[in-house]
Coordinates of C-alpha atoms in Angstrom, one line a residue:
Chain A
X1089 CA 70.5 96.1 94.5
X1090 CA 68.7 93.1 95.9
X1091 CA 70.3 89.7 95.8
X1092 CA 69.3 86.2 96.9
X1093 CA 71.9 83.7 98.0
X1094 CA 72.1 80.4 99.8
X1095 CA 75.5 81.1 101.5
X1096 CA 75.4 84.3 103.6
X1097 CA 79.2 84.4 103.5
X1098 CA 78.9 85.8 100.0
X1099 CA 78.0 89.1 101.5
X1100 CA 81.4 89.4 103.1
X1101 CA 83.0 88.5 99.8
X1102 CA 81.0 91.1 97.9
X1103 CA 82.0 93.7 100.4
X1104 CA 85.6 92.7 100.0
X1105 CA 85.4 92.8 96.2
X1106 CA 83.6 96.2 96.4
X1107 CA 86.5 97.6 98.4
X1108 CA 89.0 96.1 96.1
X1109 CA 87.3 97.8 93.1
X1110 CA 87.3 101.1 94.9
X1111 CA 83.6 101.0 95.8
X1112 CA 81.8 101.0 99.2
X1113 CA 78.3 100.6 100.5
X1114 CA 75.9 102.8 102.4
X1115 CA 73.3 100.2 103.3
X1116 CA 73.4 96.5 103.9
X1117 CA 70.5 94.5 105.1
X1118 CA 69.9 90.8 105.0
X1119 CA 67.0 88.6 105.9
X1120 CA 66.7 84.8 106.0
X1121 CA 63.5 83.7 104.2
X1122 CA 62.7 80.1 103.5
X1123 CA 66.2 78.7 103.0
X1124 CA 67.7 81.7 101.2
X1125 CA 69.1 85.0 102.3
X1126 CA 67.7 88.1 100.7
X1127 CA 70.1 91.1 100.9
X1128 CA 69.6 94.7 100.0
X1129 CA 72.8 96.6 99.2
X1130 CA 73.3 100.2 98.2
X1131 CA 76.7 100.3 96.6
X1132 CA 78.5 103.4 95.6
X1133 CA 81.6 104.1 93.6
X1134 CA 82.9 105.0 90.1
X1135 CA 80.4 104.0 87.4
X1136 CA 82.9 101.7 85.7
X1137 CA 83.8 100.0 88.9
X1138 CA 80.2 99.5 89.8
X1139 CA 79.6 98.0 86.4
X1140 CA 82.5 95.6 86.9
X1141 CA 81.2 94.8 90.4
X1142 CA 77.8 93.9 89.1
X1143 CA 79.3 91.4 86.7
X1144 CA 81.5 90.0 89.5
X1145 CA 78.5 89.6 91.8
X1146 CA 76.6 87.9 89.1
X1147 CA 79.5 85.4 88.8
X1148 CA 79.5 84.7 92.5
X1149 CA 75.8 84.2 92.6
X1150 CA 76.0 81.8 89.7
X1151 CA 78.4 79.6 91.6
X1152 CA 76.3 79.9 94.8
X1153 CA 73.3 78.7 92.8
X1154 CA 75.3 75.9 91.3
X1155 CA 76.4 74.8 94.8
X1156 CA 72.9 74.1 95.8
X1157 CA 71.6 72.8 92.4
Chain B
X757 CA 83.0 51.5 93.1
X758 CA 80.7 50.9 96.1
X759 CA 77.0 51.0 95.4
X760 CA 75.9 49.4 98.6
X761 CA 73.0 50.7 100.6
X762 CA 74.9 50.0 103.8
X763 CA 76.2 52.8 105.9
X764 CA 79.8 54.0 105.1
X765 CA 82.0 56.5 106.7
X766 CA 82.2 60.0 105.3
X767 CA 85.8 59.3 104.2
X768 CA 84.5 56.4 102.1
X769 CA 81.8 58.6 100.6
X770 CA 84.5 61.1 99.6
X771 CA 86.4 58.5 97.7
X772 CA 83.3 57.0 96.1
X773 CA 82.4 60.5 94.9
X774 CA 85.9 61.1 93.6
X775 CA 85.6 57.9 91.6
X776 CA 82.3 58.9 90.2
X777 CA 83.8 62.2 89.1
X778 CA 86.5 60.3 87.2
X779 CA 89.4 61.0 89.5
X780 CA 92.2 58.5 89.2
X781 CA 94.9 60.2 91.2
X782 CA 95.1 62.7 94.0
X783 CA 98.1 64.5 95.4
X784 CA 98.4 65.0 99.1
X785 CA 100.1 64.9 102.5
X786 CA 98.5 63.3 105.6
X787 CA 98.0 64.7 109.0
X788 CA 95.8 64.4 112.1
X789 CA 92.4 65.8 111.0
X790 CA 92.4 64.1 107.6
X791 CA 93.5 60.6 108.9
X792 CA 90.1 59.1 108.4
X793 CA 90.4 59.9 104.7
X794 CA 93.9 58.5 104.5
X795 CA 92.7 55.3 106.3
X796 CA 90.0 55.0 103.6
X797 CA 92.6 55.5 100.9
X798 CA 94.6 52.5 102.1
X799 CA 94.2 50.0 99.3
X800 CA 91.6 52.1 97.5
X801 CA 91.3 52.4 93.7
X802 CA 91.9 56.1 93.8
X803 CA 95.7 56.4 93.7
X804 CA 97.3 58.7 96.2
X805 CA 100.6 60.4 95.4
X806 CA 102.5 61.4 98.5
X807 CA 104.4 64.7 97.9
X808 CA 106.8 66.2 100.4
X809 CA 105.1 69.5 101.0
X810 CA 101.4 70.5 100.6
X811 CA 102.3 73.3 98.3
X812 CA 103.6 70.7 95.9
X813 CA 100.3 68.8 96.2
X814 CA 98.4 71.9 94.9
X815 CA 100.9 72.6 92.1
X816 CA 101.0 68.9 91.1
X817 CA 97.2 68.8 91.0
X818 CA 97.4 72.0 88.9
X819 CA 99.9 70.4 86.5
X820 CA 97.7 67.4 86.2
X821 CA 94.7 69.6 85.3
X822 CA 96.6 71.9 83.0
X823 CA 98.0 69.1 81.0
X824 CA 94.9 67.0 80.8
X825 CA 91.9 69.3 81.0
X826 CA 90.5 67.2 83.9
X827 CA 90.0 68.4 87.4
X828 CA 93.1 68.1 89.6
X829 CA 92.6 67.0 93.2
X830 CA 94.8 67.7 96.3
X831 CA 94.4 66.7 99.9
X832 CA 95.8 68.2 103.1
X833 CA 95.2 68.2 106.7
X834 CA 93.8 71.1 108.8
X835 CA 95.8 74.1 109.9
X836 CA 99.3 74.2 108.4
X837 CA 98.5 71.5 105.9
X838 CA 95.6 73.6 104.6
X839 CA 97.5 76.9 104.7
X840 CA 100.3 75.4 102.7
X841 CA 97.9 74.7 99.9
X842 CA 96.9 78.4 99.6
X843 CA 99.5 79.5 97.0
X844 CA 98.6 76.7 94.7
X845 CA 94.9 77.4 95.1
X846 CA 95.5 81.0 94.2
X847 CA 97.7 80.0 91.3
X848 CA 94.7 77.9 90.0
X849 CA 92.4 80.8 90.5
X850 CA 94.6 83.2 88.6
X851 CA 95.1 80.8 85.7
X852 CA 91.6 79.4 85.6
X853 CA 92.7 75.9 86.4
X854 CA 90.0 73.3 87.6
X855 CA 91.1 72.2 91.0
X856 CA 89.4 70.6 94.0
X857 CA 91.2 70.9 97.3
X858 CA 90.0 68.7 100.1
X859 CA 91.1 69.6 103.6
X860 CA 90.6 67.9 106.9
X861 CA 89.3 70.1 109.7
X862 CA 89.2 69.8 113.5
X863 CA 86.2 68.1 114.9
X864 CA 82.9 69.9 114.5
X865 CA 82.6 70.4 118.3
X866 CA 86.0 72.2 118.3
X867 CA 85.4 74.6 115.5
X868 CA 86.1 78.1 116.6
X869 CA 87.9 77.1 119.8
X870 CA 91.5 77.6 118.5
X871 CA 91.9 73.9 118.7
X872 CA 95.2 72.2 117.8
X873 CA 95.8 72.7 114.0
X874 CA 92.7 74.7 113.6
X875 CA 92.6 77.2 110.8
X876 CA 89.5 78.9 109.3
X877 CA 90.6 77.8 105.9
X878 CA 87.2 78.6 104.5
X879 CA 87.7 82.3 105.4
X880 CA 91.3 82.2 104.3
X881 CA 90.4 80.9 100.9
X882 CA 87.2 82.8 100.5
X883 CA 88.5 85.3 97.9
X884 CA 90.8 82.9 96.1
X885 CA 88.4 80.1 95.3
X886 CA 85.4 80.1 93.1
X887 CA 83.6 78.6 96.0
X888 CA 84.4 76.9 99.3
X889 CA 82.3 74.6 101.3
X890 CA 82.5 73.5 104.9
X891 CA 80.7 70.2 105.3
X892 CA 78.8 70.1 108.6
X893 CA 76.8 66.9 108.0
X894 CA 78.0 63.6 106.6
X895 CA 74.9 63.5 104.3
X896 CA 76.3 66.6 102.6
X897 CA 79.6 65.1 101.5
X898 CA 78.3 63.8 98.2
X899 CA 76.4 66.8 97.1
X900 CA 79.1 69.1 98.3
X901 CA 81.8 67.3 96.3
X902 CA 79.6 67.0 93.2
X903 CA 78.9 70.7 93.2
X904 CA 82.6 71.4 93.8
X905 CA 83.6 69.5 90.7
X906 CA 80.8 71.1 88.6
X907 CA 81.9 74.6 89.7
X908 CA 85.6 73.8 89.2
X909 CA 85.0 72.7 85.6
X910 CA 83.5 76.0 84.6
X911 CA 82.2 77.6 82.4
X912 CA 85.4 79.4 83.5
X913 CA 87.3 76.8 85.4
X914 CA 88.9 77.5 88.8
X915 CA 89.6 76.1 92.3
X916 CA 87.0 74.9 94.9
X917 CA 87.9 74.0 98.4
X918 CA 85.9 71.4 100.5
X919 CA 86.7 71.5 104.2
X920 CA 85.6 68.4 106.2
X921 CA 85.8 68.1 110.0
X922 CA 87.4 64.8 111.1
X923 CA 84.2 63.6 112.9
X924 CA 82.3 64.1 109.7
X925 CA 84.9 61.9 107.9
X926 CA 84.3 59.3 110.5
X927 CA 80.5 59.5 110.7
X928 CA 78.5 56.8 109.0
X929 CA 75.9 57.5 106.4
X930 CA 73.8 55.4 104.0
X931 CA 73.0 57.5 100.9
X932 CA 69.5 56.8 99.6
X933 CA 70.6 57.1 96.0
X934 CA 73.2 54.4 95.5
X935 CA 73.1 54.3 91.7
X936 CA 76.2 55.7 90.0
X937 CA 75.3 59.1 88.7
X938 CA 76.8 60.6 85.6
X939 CA 79.4 63.3 85.9
X940 CA 77.8 66.6 86.4
X941 CA 78.8 68.6 83.3
X942 CA 80.3 72.0 83.2
X943 CA 77.8 74.6 84.1
X944 CA 76.1 75.8 80.9
X945 CA 78.0 78.5 79.1
X946 CA 76.1 81.2 77.3
X947 CA 75.4 80.5 73.6
X948 CA 76.9 82.8 71.0
X949 CA 74.8 85.8 70.0
X950 CA 74.2 85.9 66.3
X951 CA 73.9 89.7 66.2
X952 CA 77.3 90.1 67.9
X953 CA 78.8 87.5 65.6
X954 CA 77.5 89.4 62.6
X955 CA 79.0 92.7 63.9
X956 CA 82.3 90.9 64.5
X957 CA 82.4 89.5 61.0
X958 CA 81.6 93.0 59.6
X959 CA 84.5 94.5 61.6
X960 CA 86.9 91.8 60.5
X961 CA 85.8 92.2 56.8
X962 CA 86.5 95.9 57.0
X963 CA 89.8 95.8 58.8
X964 CA 93.0 96.4 56.9
X965 CA 95.4 95.4 59.7
X966 CA 93.7 92.9 62.0
X967 CA 95.6 90.9 64.6
X968 CA 94.3 87.9 66.5
X969 CA 95.4 87.3 70.1
X970 CA 95.0 83.7 71.5
X971 CA 94.6 83.4 75.3
X972 CA 94.4 80.6 77.8
X973 CA 90.6 80.5 77.6
X974 CA 91.0 78.6 74.3
X975 CA 92.7 75.7 76.1
X976 CA 89.9 75.3 78.6
X977 CA 87.2 75.7 75.9
X978 CA 88.9 72.9 73.9
X979 CA 88.8 75.2 71.0
X980 CA 92.3 74.8 69.5
X981 CA 91.1 73.2 66.2
X982 CA 88.5 75.9 65.7
X983 CA 91.1 78.6 66.5
X984 CA 93.5 77.2 63.9
X985 CA 90.7 77.1 61.3
X986 CA 89.8 80.7 62.1
X987 CA 93.3 82.2 61.6
X988 CA 93.9 80.0 58.6
X989 CA 90.7 81.2 56.9
X990 CA 91.5 84.8 57.7
X991 CA 95.2 84.6 56.8
X992 CA 96.0 87.3 59.4
X993 CA 98.9 87.7 61.8
X994 CA 98.3 86.2 65.2
X995 CA 100.0 86.2 68.5
X996 CA 99.4 84.6 72.0
X997 CA 99.6 85.3 75.6
X998 CA 101.8 83.0 77.8
X999 CA 98.8 80.7 78.2
X1000 CA 97.8 80.9 74.6
X1001 CA 101.1 79.4 73.4
X1002 CA 100.3 76.2 71.6
X1003 CA 97.0 77.4 70.2
X1004 CA 98.7 78.2 66.9
X1005 CA 99.9 75.4 64.7
X1006 CA 103.7 75.2 65.4
X1007 CA 104.4 75.5 61.6
X1008 CA 102.1 78.4 60.9
X1009 CA 104.2 81.3 59.5
X1010 CA 101.5 83.9 60.3
X1011 CA 102.1 83.2 64.0
X1012 CA 104.2 86.0 65.4
X1013 CA 105.3 84.5 68.7
X1014 CA 104.4 85.5 72.3
X1015 CA 103.0 89.0 73.0
X1016 CA 103.8 91.2 76.0
X1017 CA 106.6 92.4 78.2
X1018 CA 109.1 89.8 77.0
X1019 CA 107.3 88.8 73.8
X1020 CA 108.5 89.0 70.3
X1021 CA 109.0 92.5 69.1
X1022 CA 107.2 91.8 65.9
X1023 CA 104.1 90.6 67.8
X1024 CA 104.1 93.8 69.9
X1025 CA 104.6 96.0 66.9
X1026 CA 101.8 94.3 65.0
X1027 CA 99.3 94.9 67.8
X1028 CA 100.6 98.5 68.1
X1029 CA 99.8 99.1 64.4
X1030 CA 96.6 97.0 64.2
X1031 CA 93.3 98.6 63.3
X1032 CA 91.5 95.6 64.8
X1033 CA 92.4 93.2 67.6
X1034 CA 90.4 90.0 68.0
X1035 CA 91.1 88.9 71.6
X1036 CA 90.1 85.3 72.3
X1037 CA 90.0 84.1 75.9
X1038 CA 92.5 86.5 77.2
X1039 CA 92.2 89.2 79.9
X1040 CA 94.5 92.1 78.8
X1041 CA 96.9 91.3 81.7
X1042 CA 99.3 94.1 82.5
X1043 CA 102.2 91.9 81.4
X1044 CA 100.6 91.8 78.0
X1045 CA 99.4 95.4 77.6
X1046 CA 102.0 97.4 79.5
X1047 CA 100.3 100.8 79.7
X1048 CA 96.7 100.0 78.7
X1049 CA 96.2 103.5 77.5
X1050 CA 99.0 103.0 75.0
X1051 CA 98.0 99.5 74.0
X1052 CA 96.6 99.0 70.5
X1053 CA 95.6 102.6 70.3
X1054 CA 94.6 102.4 66.6
X1055 CA 92.5 99.3 67.0
X1056 CA 88.9 98.4 67.5
X1057 CA 88.7 95.4 69.9
X1058 CA 86.5 92.3 69.5
X1059 CA 86.8 90.5 72.8
X1060 CA 85.5 87.0 73.1
X1061 CA 85.3 85.4 76.6
X1062 CA 83.1 83.1 78.6
X1063 CA 83.4 85.4 81.6
X1064 CA 81.5 88.7 81.1
X1065 CA 83.3 90.3 84.0
X1066 CA 86.5 90.4 81.8
X1067 CA 84.8 92.8 79.3
X1068 CA 86.1 96.3 80.0
X1069 CA 88.1 95.3 83.0
X1070 CA 91.2 96.7 81.4
X1071 CA 90.1 97.5 77.8
X1072 CA 86.6 98.3 76.7
X1073 CA 85.8 96.3 73.6
X1074 CA 83.8 97.7 70.7
X1075 CA 82.3 94.2 70.3
X1076 CA 81.9 91.7 73.2
X1077 CA 81.3 88.1 72.4
X1078 CA 80.1 86.6 75.6
X1079 CA 79.8 82.8 75.0
X1080 CA 81.7 79.6 75.2
X1081 CA 84.8 80.2 73.1
X1082 CA 84.4 77.0 71.1
X1083 CA 80.8 78.0 70.2
X1084 CA 82.0 81.5 69.4
X1085 CA 84.7 80.2 67.0
X1086 CA 82.3 77.7 65.4
X1087 CA 79.9 80.5 64.7
X1088 CA 82.6 82.8 63.4
X1089 CA 84.0 80.1 61.1
X1090 CA 80.6 79.3 59.8
X1091 CA 79.9 83.0 59.1
X1092 CA 83.3 83.4 57.4
X1093 CA 82.6 80.4 55.2
X1094 CA 79.6 82.3 53.8
X1095 CA 81.4 85.6 53.5
X1096 CA 82.8 86.7 50.2
X1097 CA 84.0 90.2 51.0
X1098 CA 87.0 89.6 53.2
X1099 CA 89.9 92.0 52.7
X1100 CA 93.1 90.4 51.6
X1101 CA 95.5 90.3 54.4
X1102 CA 98.5 88.6 52.9
X1103 CA 100.5 91.8 52.5
X1104 CA 99.9 92.7 56.1
X1105 CA 100.7 89.3 57.3
X1106 CA 104.1 89.3 55.5
X1107 CA 104.8 92.8 56.7
X1108 CA 104.3 91.8 60.4
X1109 CA 106.5 88.7 60.0
X1110 CA 109.4 90.8 58.7
X1111 CA 109.4 93.3 61.5
X1112 CA 111.9 92.0 64.0
X1113 CA 114.1 88.9 64.4
X1114 CA 113.4 86.3 67.1
X1115 CA 114.4 87.2 70.6
X1116 CA 118.2 87.2 70.7
X1117 CA 120.9 85.8 72.9
X1118 CA 122.1 88.5 75.4
X1119 CA 125.4 89.8 73.9
X1120 CA 126.7 90.2 77.4
X1121 CA 127.2 86.5 77.6
X1122 CA 130.2 86.5 75.3
X1123 CA 131.6 83.0 75.0
X1124 CA 130.0 81.7 78.3
X1125 CA 127.2 79.2 78.3
X1126 CA 124.0 81.2 78.2
X1127 CA 120.6 79.9 79.3
X1128 CA 119.3 80.8 75.9
X1129 CA 121.9 78.6 74.3
X1130 CA 120.6 75.7 76.5
X1131 CA 117.0 76.4 75.6
X1132 CA 117.7 76.7 71.9
X1133 CA 119.5 73.4 72.0
X1134 CA 116.6 71.8 74.0
X1135 CA 113.9 73.0 71.7
X1136 CA 115.9 72.0 68.6
X1137 CA 116.1 68.4 69.9
X1138 CA 112.8 68.0 71.9
X1139 CA 110.3 65.5 70.5
X1140 CA 106.9 66.7 69.4
X1141 CA 104.3 66.1 72.1
X1142 CA 106.7 66.6 74.9
X1143 CA 105.0 68.3 77.9
X1144 CA 107.1 71.3 79.2
X1145 CA 106.5 73.0 82.5
X1146 CA 108.5 76.0 83.6
X1147 CA 109.0 77.6 86.9
X1148 CA 108.9 81.4 87.3
X1149 CA 111.6 83.9 86.4
X1150 CA 114.0 84.6 83.5
X1151 CA 114.0 81.0 82.3
X1152 CA 110.2 81.1 82.1
X1153 CA 110.3 84.0 79.7
X1154 CA 113.2 82.6 77.7
X1155 CA 111.3 79.3 77.3
X1156 CA 108.1 81.1 76.4
X1157 CA 109.9 83.0 73.6
X1158 CA 111.2 79.7 72.2
X1159 CA 108.8 76.9 72.8
X1160 CA 106.6 75.7 70.0
X1161 CA 104.1 73.4 71.7
X1162 CA 101.7 71.5 69.5
X1163 CA 98.9 72.1 72.0
X1164 CA 98.4 74.6 74.8
X1165 CA 98.1 71.7 77.3
X1166 CA 101.7 70.8 76.4
X1167 CA 103.2 74.0 77.9
X1168 CA 102.4 75.1 81.4
X1169 CA 103.6 77.9 83.5
X1170 CA 102.4 79.9 86.5
X1171 CA 101.3 83.0 84.6
X1172 CA 98.9 85.1 86.6
X1173 CA 100.4 84.4 90.0
X1174 CA 104.0 83.8 89.0
X1175 CA 104.6 81.3 91.8
X1176 CA 108.2 80.2 92.1
X1177 CA 108.3 76.5 93.1
X1178 CA 105.5 75.7 90.6
X1179 CA 107.3 74.1 87.7
X1180 CA 108.8 71.0 89.2
X1181 CA 105.7 69.7 91.0
X1182 CA 103.5 70.7 88.1
X1183 CA 105.6 68.6 85.8
X1184 CA 105.2 65.7 88.2
X1185 CA 101.4 66.2 88.1
X1186 CA 101.5 66.2 84.3
X1187 CA 103.5 63.0 84.2
X1188 CA 100.8 61.2 86.3
X1189 CA 98.2 62.5 83.9
X1190 CA 100.3 61.3 80.9
X1191 CA 102.4 58.3 82.0
X1192 CA 103.6 57.5 78.5
X1193 CA 104.7 61.0 77.4
X1194 CA 108.0 62.8 77.9
X1195 CA 107.8 65.6 80.5
X1196 CA 110.4 68.2 81.0
X1197 CA 110.6 70.7 83.9
X1198 CA 112.6 73.8 83.1
X1199 CA 113.6 75.4 86.4
X1200 CA 115.9 78.1 87.8
X1201 CA 118.1 77.7 90.8
X1202 CA 115.9 79.9 92.9
X1203 CA 112.6 78.1 92.3
X1204 CA 114.1 74.7 92.3
X1205 CA 115.3 75.3 95.9
X1206 CA 111.6 75.9 96.8
X1207 CA 110.6 72.5 95.5
X1208 CA 113.4 70.0 95.2
X1209 CA 112.2 67.9 98.1
X1210 CA 109.9 66.5 95.3
X1211 CA 112.9 64.6 94.0
X1212 CA 111.7 62.1 96.6
X1213 CA 108.4 61.9 94.8
X1214 CA 110.3 61.1 91.5
X1215 CA 112.2 58.4 93.2
X1216 CA 109.3 56.8 95.1
X1217 CA 107.0 56.5 92.1
X1218 CA 109.7 56.2 89.4
X1219 CA 108.2 58.9 87.3
X1220 CA 110.6 59.8 84.5
X1221 CA 110.3 63.6 84.7
X1222 CA 113.4 65.3 83.4
X1223 CA 114.6 68.4 85.2
X1224 CA 116.5 71.1 83.2
X1225 CA 118.1 73.3 85.8
X1226 CA 119.3 76.7 84.5
X1227 CA 121.6 77.8 87.3
X1228 CA 122.8 81.3 87.0
X1229 CA 123.5 81.6 90.8
X1230 CA 121.0 84.5 91.0
X1231 CA 117.4 85.3 91.4
X1232 CA 117.8 86.4 87.8
X1233 CA 114.6 88.3 87.0
X1234 CA 114.8 90.4 90.1
X1235 CA 118.5 90.9 89.6
X1236 CA 117.8 92.1 86.0
X1237 CA 115.3 94.7 87.3
X1238 CA 117.9 95.8 90.0
X1239 CA 120.4 96.2 87.2
X1240 CA 118.2 98.3 85.0
X1241 CA 115.9 100.1 87.4
X1242 CA 117.6 100.1 90.8
X1243 CA 121.1 101.4 90.0
X1244 CA 122.7 97.9 90.1
X1245 CA 122.0 97.6 93.9
X1246 CA 121.8 93.9 94.0
X1247 CA 119.9 93.4 97.2
X1248 CA 119.3 89.8 98.2
X1249 CA 119.4 88.3 94.7
X1250 CA 122.8 86.6 94.7
X1251 CA 122.7 82.9 95.1
X1252 CA 126.5 82.4 94.9
X1253 CA 126.3 80.0 97.8
X1254 CA 124.1 77.5 95.9
X1255 CA 124.5 73.9 96.9
X1256 CA 125.8 71.1 94.7
X1257 CA 122.5 70.4 93.0
X1258 CA 123.8 67.2 91.4
X1259 CA 124.9 65.8 94.8
X1260 CA 121.5 66.6 96.2
X1261 CA 119.8 64.8 93.2
X1262 CA 122.1 61.8 93.6
X1263 CA 121.1 61.5 97.2
X1264 CA 117.6 60.8 95.9
X1265 CA 119.1 58.3 93.4
X1266 CA 118.3 60.6 90.4
X1267 CA 120.6 60.5 87.4
X1268 CA 122.6 63.8 86.9
X1269 CA 124.8 65.5 84.5
X1270 CA 126.4 69.0 84.4
X1271 CA 127.2 71.1 81.5
X1272 CA 129.1 74.4 81.6
X1273 CA 130.6 74.7 78.1
X1274 CA 128.8 75.4 74.9
X1275 CA 130.9 72.7 73.2
X1276 CA 129.3 70.0 75.4
X1277 CA 125.8 71.3 75.2
X1278 CA 124.2 69.4 72.3
X1279 CA 125.5 66.0 73.5
X1280 CA 124.3 66.7 77.0
X1281 CA 120.8 67.7 75.8
X1282 CA 120.6 64.6 73.6
X1283 CA 121.5 62.3 76.5
X1284 CA 119.1 64.2 78.8
X1285 CA 116.2 63.8 76.4
X1286 CA 117.1 60.2 75.5
X1287 CA 117.2 59.1 79.1
X1288 CA 114.3 56.8 80.1
X1289 CA 114.5 57.6 83.8
X1290 CA 114.2 60.8 85.8
X1291 CA 117.3 62.9 85.2
X1292 CA 118.6 66.3 86.3
X1293 CA 120.7 68.3 83.8
X1294 CA 122.5 71.0 85.7
X1295 CA 123.5 73.9 83.4
X1296 CA 126.0 76.3 84.9
X1297 CA 125.0 79.5 83.1
X1298 CA 126.4 83.0 82.7
X1299 CA 125.1 84.9 85.8
X1300 CA 124.3 88.3 84.3
X1301 CA 122.3 87.3 81.3
X1302 CA 119.1 89.3 80.8
X1303 CA 115.8 88.6 79.0
X1304 CA 115.4 90.6 75.9
X1305 CA 113.4 92.3 74.5
X1306 CA 111.8 93.9 77.5
X1307 CA 109.0 96.5 77.6
X1308 CA 109.4 98.1 81.0
X1309 CA 106.3 97.8 83.2
X1310 CA 103.7 100.4 82.4
X1311 CA 105.1 101.5 79.1
X1312 CA 104.6 100.4 75.5
X1313 CA 106.5 98.8 72.6
X1314 CA 108.1 102.2 71.8
X1315 CA 110.1 101.9 75.0
X1316 CA 111.2 98.3 74.2
X1317 CA 114.7 97.6 75.4
X1318 CA 117.2 95.1 73.9
X1319 CA 120.2 95.8 76.1
X1320 CA 121.0 97.5 79.3
X1321 CA 120.9 101.3 78.8
X1322 CA 124.4 102.8 78.6

């Protein structure tokens, strides 16, 4: 998945949550582009956990966006 | 409120922003790094309440928020002050309580140097806040705080921490926009989906044995009236999680009482037999479901929540209603008003009401004063509109089984985290939010010893919180589990060396009374409730009383226990 965020610390949080949900990652890259961080993550894990993780990441990104509104 | 274009310190900008966000009181404890903010508080309109431990500041701010629906604010200094807030911050996260914690931090130039009282509180709270912000520039104080309040409010509320180095609090800044801005609203919640609403109505119309479960989300969505209209129109049995108590009209006969491990048996049986569960703003917590694979096995589930990440976390719903709960219920009620093919549920509702008596007094108590005797007497006498806060443990569950709040904001408890030491400071916070209303803290002897330094807060501010102390000289809930599941090996749960609680309270000039006999109980409760000042009623209770019924962890209602197994 590709995500954009203002606060790069979110990546650490996403990795934490992924591990808590029984998932992991095989690739993690991040680039700073014009005030935002663009990250590419390849997450792996049980399908149900990945679905929950997607929803959780969406929530974190929503609050990141709200912080910089 | 200052609207000057002149430069002000970061600390003054913090207070100006708090005022703009409608904050009238903050709970905190000073220290080195946050001294500039305390200096600005001196004589300021924002009222500061000095607690006696930072944990109490977070719990009091939580109590303020839970009872009022507004954002609670707590302050602490860097290092130990900040780390002492952590349990209260996590408590707010688990129970979706809007909270803004502001911490002082060491000077910017010392960050990362292991400076005196330095803690990386942003890292420490990263996973237990919705968001945390380290302010590195005085010009960022106002936007950081405004976004903190907006995020704390929701759509699903929760805690936000703002960490501000002391030099940033001292630095001067003249904001360009000095006009008072309106409060930033809660972030927009998704609107209800008409197709999903139609499918939900079709499922409800078809169901023969529907049950509605009210959760804490209804409180934060301000959807209690809509909820009551919904269950009244349907005429179906309904139950509640710990945080959903108060959503039902206290006089509604179709309300079955609390659900879950120590819930009413009839509520658990109704859900077990239901062919449809309508779950509103609840998250299928393990204390509610027991073994999820054996929870409501015959039922389809309609799950309504503002947070999509709750869908399928524990139980996959057949129909997910992802929207603000108030909007969802308005849409459901409108659709029901146009629907003429609802099944009659009166027979089912009566059947569920007749299955199981209210939770009973533990027979083991014999003629001794039981905690449930005390709570039965309390709730028989308590005035409508009284705010009740509990601590955590047996008394919490006994109270939840018996309380009939007229609104979910009138009953507060640490549900998700189960933090002992919560109840007393939370009650203080609620009293500051509602100065004219009666507030009762129900506490056990274990949790009260984690928080009774706040008796000083009662005395200092003259807040008339009443403390009902159920003293069974044990960490009762753990002792109960040791009795049932650990072969009566009572490891570290006896508190038979408890202090004289009344003597302690009197040292803080708090009125006290003790009751140890059933014959004295009613009069003691009346005097307690009638008192116009803060009062401690110490109840010396039977030490081996258990909470019944009990569905052991990870099982289902079939394994429900009502006495210690022979």
